[in-house]
């Protein structure tokens, strides 16, 4: 059995400490040790994107990160973007535009969309499709996901413009 290490990181705005094996995959640390179940375990080979999180302002597939690599990291999962009482605009737009069916890919897709819109606040449809190409959905055919992300960009830009004019 491998010796455990103390892991310190910020997850969804909260400082956390966890004692874990350094080679444990981050997706398992989040789900099993911190009870943050938004990142889903899909393929465990980085192909599906169901485990996508935002780590240090980058989209990361948490099934490809060892726990030790997350030491000191700032991590946001879908749970950190909104709450049941106040969904994030992207979460609202996925709901409004039916950007989900079974929901398995949705947390990773929303988290990737969040980073995509941080990187490009006014993407074209082609840029959205390319930007989410590392996240697979086996149900929707992507059309409504793309619509939801495009609508999110519009709403976020509208909100930003309102703040600037105030």
CSV table of C-alpha atoms in Angstrom, one decimal:
chain,number,residue,atom,x,y,z
A,1,UNK,CA,0.0,0.0,0.0
A,2,UNK,CA,1.3,3.4,-1.0
A,3,UNK,CA,1.9,6.1,1.7
A,4,UNK,CA,-0.8,8.7,1.7
A,5,UNK,CA,-0.1,12.4,1.3
A,6,UNK,CA,-1.9,15.5,2.6
A,7,UNK,CA,-3.6,17.3,-0.4
A,8,UNK,CA,-4.6,21.0,0.0
A,9,UNK,CA,-6.6,22.7,-2.7
A,10,UNK,CA,-9.5,25.0,-3.2
A,11,UNK,CA,-12.6,23.3,-4.6
A,12,UNK,CA,-15.6,25.4,-5.5
A,13,UNK,CA,-14.3,28.3,-3.5
A,14,UNK,CA,-13.6,26.3,-0.3
A,15,UNK,CA,-10.2,25.3,1.0
A,16,UNK,CA,-10.1,21.6,1.4
A,17,UNK,CA,-7.6,19.1,2.8
A,18,UNK,CA,-7.7,15.4,2.1
A,19,UNK,CA,-5.4,12.5,2.9
A,20,UNK,CA,-5.0,10.4,-0.2
A,21,UNK,CA,-2.7,8.3,-2.2
A,22,UNK,CA,-0.7,10.6,-4.6
A,23,UNK,CA,-1.5,8.3,-7.6
A,24,UNK,CA,-5.2,8.3,-7.0
A,25,UNK,CA,-7.0,9.9,-9.9
A,26,UNK,CA,-8.4,13.4,-9.1
A,27,UNK,CA,-11.9,12.4,-10.3
A,28,UNK,CA,-12.0,9.7,-7.6
A,29,UNK,CA,-10.7,12.1,-4.9
A,30,UNK,CA,-13.5,14.5,-5.8
A,31,UNK,CA,-16.3,12.0,-6.0
A,32,UNK,CA,-15.3,9.5,-3.3
A,33,UNK,CA,-13.4,11.5,-0.7
A,34,UNK,CA,-14.9,15.0,-1.1
A,35,UNK,CA,-18.4,13.8,-2.2
A,36,UNK,CA,-18.4,16.2,-5.2
A,37,UNK,CA,-20.3,14.0,-7.7
A,38,UNK,CA,-20.7,16.4,-10.6
A,39,UNK,CA,-17.6,15.1,-12.5
A,40,UNK,CA,-18.7,11.7,-13.8
A,41,UNK,CA,-16.5,8.7,-14.3
A,42,UNK,CA,-17.0,7.8,-17.9
A,43,UNK,CA,-14.2,6.3,-20.0
A,44,UNK,CA,-11.2,6.9,-17.6
A,45,UNK,CA,-9.1,7.5,-20.7
A,46,UNK,CA,-9.8,11.2,-21.5
A,47,UNK,CA,-12.0,10.4,-24.5
A,48,UNK,CA,-15.5,11.3,-23.2
A,49,UNK,CA,-15.1,14.5,-21.1
A,50,UNK,CA,-17.7,13.5,-18.5
A,51,UNK,CA,-15.1,14.3,-15.8
A,52,UNK,CA,-14.2,17.7,-17.1
A,53,UNK,CA,-13.5,20.3,-14.4
A,54,UNK,CA,-11.9,23.8,-14.4
A,55,UNK,CA,-8.5,23.6,-12.8
A,56,UNK,CA,-6.3,26.7,-12.5
A,57,UNK,CA,-8.4,28.4,-15.2
A,58,UNK,CA,-8.1,25.5,-17.7
A,59,UNK,CA,-10.5,22.8,-18.7
A,60,UNK,CA,-9.1,19.5,-17.4
A,61,UNK,CA,-10.3,15.9,-17.6
A,62,UNK,CA,-10.0,14.9,-14.0
A,63,UNK,CA,-9.5,11.2,-14.9
A,64,UNK,CA,-6.1,12.2,-16.3
A,65,UNK,CA,-4.8,14.0,-13.3
A,66,UNK,CA,-3.2,12.4,-10.3
A,67,UNK,CA,-4.2,13.7,-6.9
A,68,UNK,CA,-0.6,14.9,-6.2
A,69,UNK,CA,-0.8,17.1,-9.3
A,70,UNK,CA,-3.7,19.0,-7.8
A,71,UNK,CA,-1.7,20.2,-4.8
A,72,UNK,CA,-2.5,23.9,-4.3
A,73,UNK,CA,-4.9,23.9,-7.3
A,74,UNK,CA,-8.0,26.0,-7.7
A,75,UNK,CA,-10.8,23.7,-8.9
A,76,UNK,CA,-14.3,24.5,-10.0
A,77,UNK,CA,-16.8,21.7,-10.8
A,78,UNK,CA,-20.4,22.1,-12.1
A,79,UNK,CA,-21.5,22.4,-8.4
A,80,UNK,CA,-19.3,25.5,-8.0
A,81,UNK,CA,-20.9,27.4,-11.0
A,82,UNK,CA,-24.3,27.7,-9.4
A,83,UNK,CA,-26.7,26.3,-6.9
A,84,UNK,CA,-30.3,24.9,-7.0
A,85,UNK,CA,-31.5,28.3,-5.8
A,86,UNK,CA,-29.4,30.3,-8.3
A,87,UNK,CA,-28.2,28.5,-11.4
A,88,UNK,CA,-25.4,29.9,-13.4
A,89,UNK,CA,-26.5,31.4,-16.7
A,90,UNK,CA,-24.9,28.4,-18.6
A,91,UNK,CA,-26.9,26.0,-16.4
A,92,UNK,CA,-30.1,28.0,-17.1
A,93,UNK,CA,-29.5,28.0,-20.8
A,94,UNK,CA,-28.9,24.3,-20.9
A,95,UNK,CA,-32.2,23.9,-19.1
A,96,UNK,CA,-34.0,26.4,-21.3
A,97,UNK,CA,-32.6,25.1,-24.6
A,98,UNK,CA,-32.9,21.4,-23.8
A,99,UNK,CA,-29.1,20.9,-23.9
A,100,UNK,CA,-29.3,17.6,-22.1
A,101,UNK,CA,-31.1,14.3,-22.3
A,102,UNK,CA,-29.8,11.6,-20.1
A,103,UNK,CA,-27.6,14.1,-18.3
A,104,UNK,CA,-24.4,12.0,-18.0
A,105,UNK,CA,-22.2,14.3,-20.0
A,106,UNK,CA,-23.9,17.5,-18.8
A,107,UNK,CA,-21.7,18.4,-15.8
A,108,UNK,CA,-18.5,18.1,-17.9
A,109,UNK,CA,-20.2,19.8,-20.9
A,110,UNK,CA,-21.3,22.8,-18.8
A,111,UNK,CA,-17.9,23.1,-17.1
A,112,UNK,CA,-16.2,23.0,-20.5
A,113,UNK,CA,-18.7,25.6,-21.8
A,114,UNK,CA,-17.8,27.8,-18.8
A,115,UNK,CA,-14.1,27.8,-19.7
A,116,UNK,CA,-14.8,28.2,-23.4
A,117,UNK,CA,-16.8,31.3,-22.8
A,118,UNK,CA,-14.1,32.7,-20.5
A,119,UNK,CA,-11.6,32.2,-23.3
A,120,UNK,CA,-14.0,33.5,-26.1
A,121,UNK,CA,-17.0,35.5,-24.9
A,122,UNK,CA,-18.5,35.8,-28.4
A,123,UNK,CA,-17.8,32.5,-30.2
A,124,UNK,CA,-19.2,31.5,-33.6
A,125,UNK,CA,-21.2,28.2,-33.8
A,126,UNK,CA,-18.1,26.6,-35.4
A,127,UNK,CA,-15.9,27.8,-32.5
A,128,UNK,CA,-18.4,26.3,-30.0
A,129,UNK,CA,-18.5,23.0,-31.8
A,130,UNK,CA,-14.7,22.9,-31.9
A,131,UNK,CA,-14.4,24.0,-28.3
A,132,UNK,CA,-16.6,21.2,-27.0
A,133,UNK,CA,-15.2,18.6,-29.4
A,134,UNK,CA,-13.4,16.8,-26.5
A,135,UNK,CA,-16.7,16.2,-24.7
A,136,UNK,CA,-18.9,13.5,-26.0
A,137,UNK,CA,-22.7,13.3,-25.9
A,138,UNK,CA,-24.3,10.1,-27.0
A,139,UNK,CA,-27.9,11.4,-26.7
A,140,UNK,CA,-28.5,14.9,-28.1
A,141,UNK,CA,-26.8,15.2,-31.4
A,142,UNK,CA,-25.2,18.4,-30.0
A,143,UNK,CA,-27.5,20.9,-31.7
A,144,UNK,CA,-29.3,21.9,-28.5
A,145,UNK,CA,-26.0,21.9,-26.6
A,146,UNK,CA,-24.6,24.4,-29.1
A,147,UNK,CA,-27.7,26.5,-28.9
A,148,UNK,CA,-27.5,26.6,-25.2
A,149,UNK,CA,-23.8,27.7,-25.3
A,150,UNK,CA,-24.6,30.3,-27.9
A,151,UNK,CA,-27.5,31.6,-25.8
A,152,UNK,CA,-25.2,31.6,-22.7
A,153,UNK,CA,-22.7,33.8,-24.5
A,154,UNK,CA,-25.5,36.2,-25.5
A,155,UNK,CA,-26.8,36.4,-21.9
A,156,UNK,CA,-23.4,36.8,-20.4
A,157,UNK,CA,-22.4,39.5,-22.8
A,158,UNK,CA,-25.8,41.3,-22.2
A,159,UNK,CA,-25.1,41.1,-18.4
A,160,UNK,CA,-21.6,42.4,-18.9
A,161,UNK,CA,-22.8,45.3,-21.0
A,162,UNK,CA,-25.4,46.2,-18.4
A,163,UNK,CA,-22.8,46.3,-15.7
A,164,UNK,CA,-20.5,48.5,-17.8
A,165,UNK,CA,-23.3,51.0,-18.5
A,166,UNK,CA,-24.3,51.2,-14.9
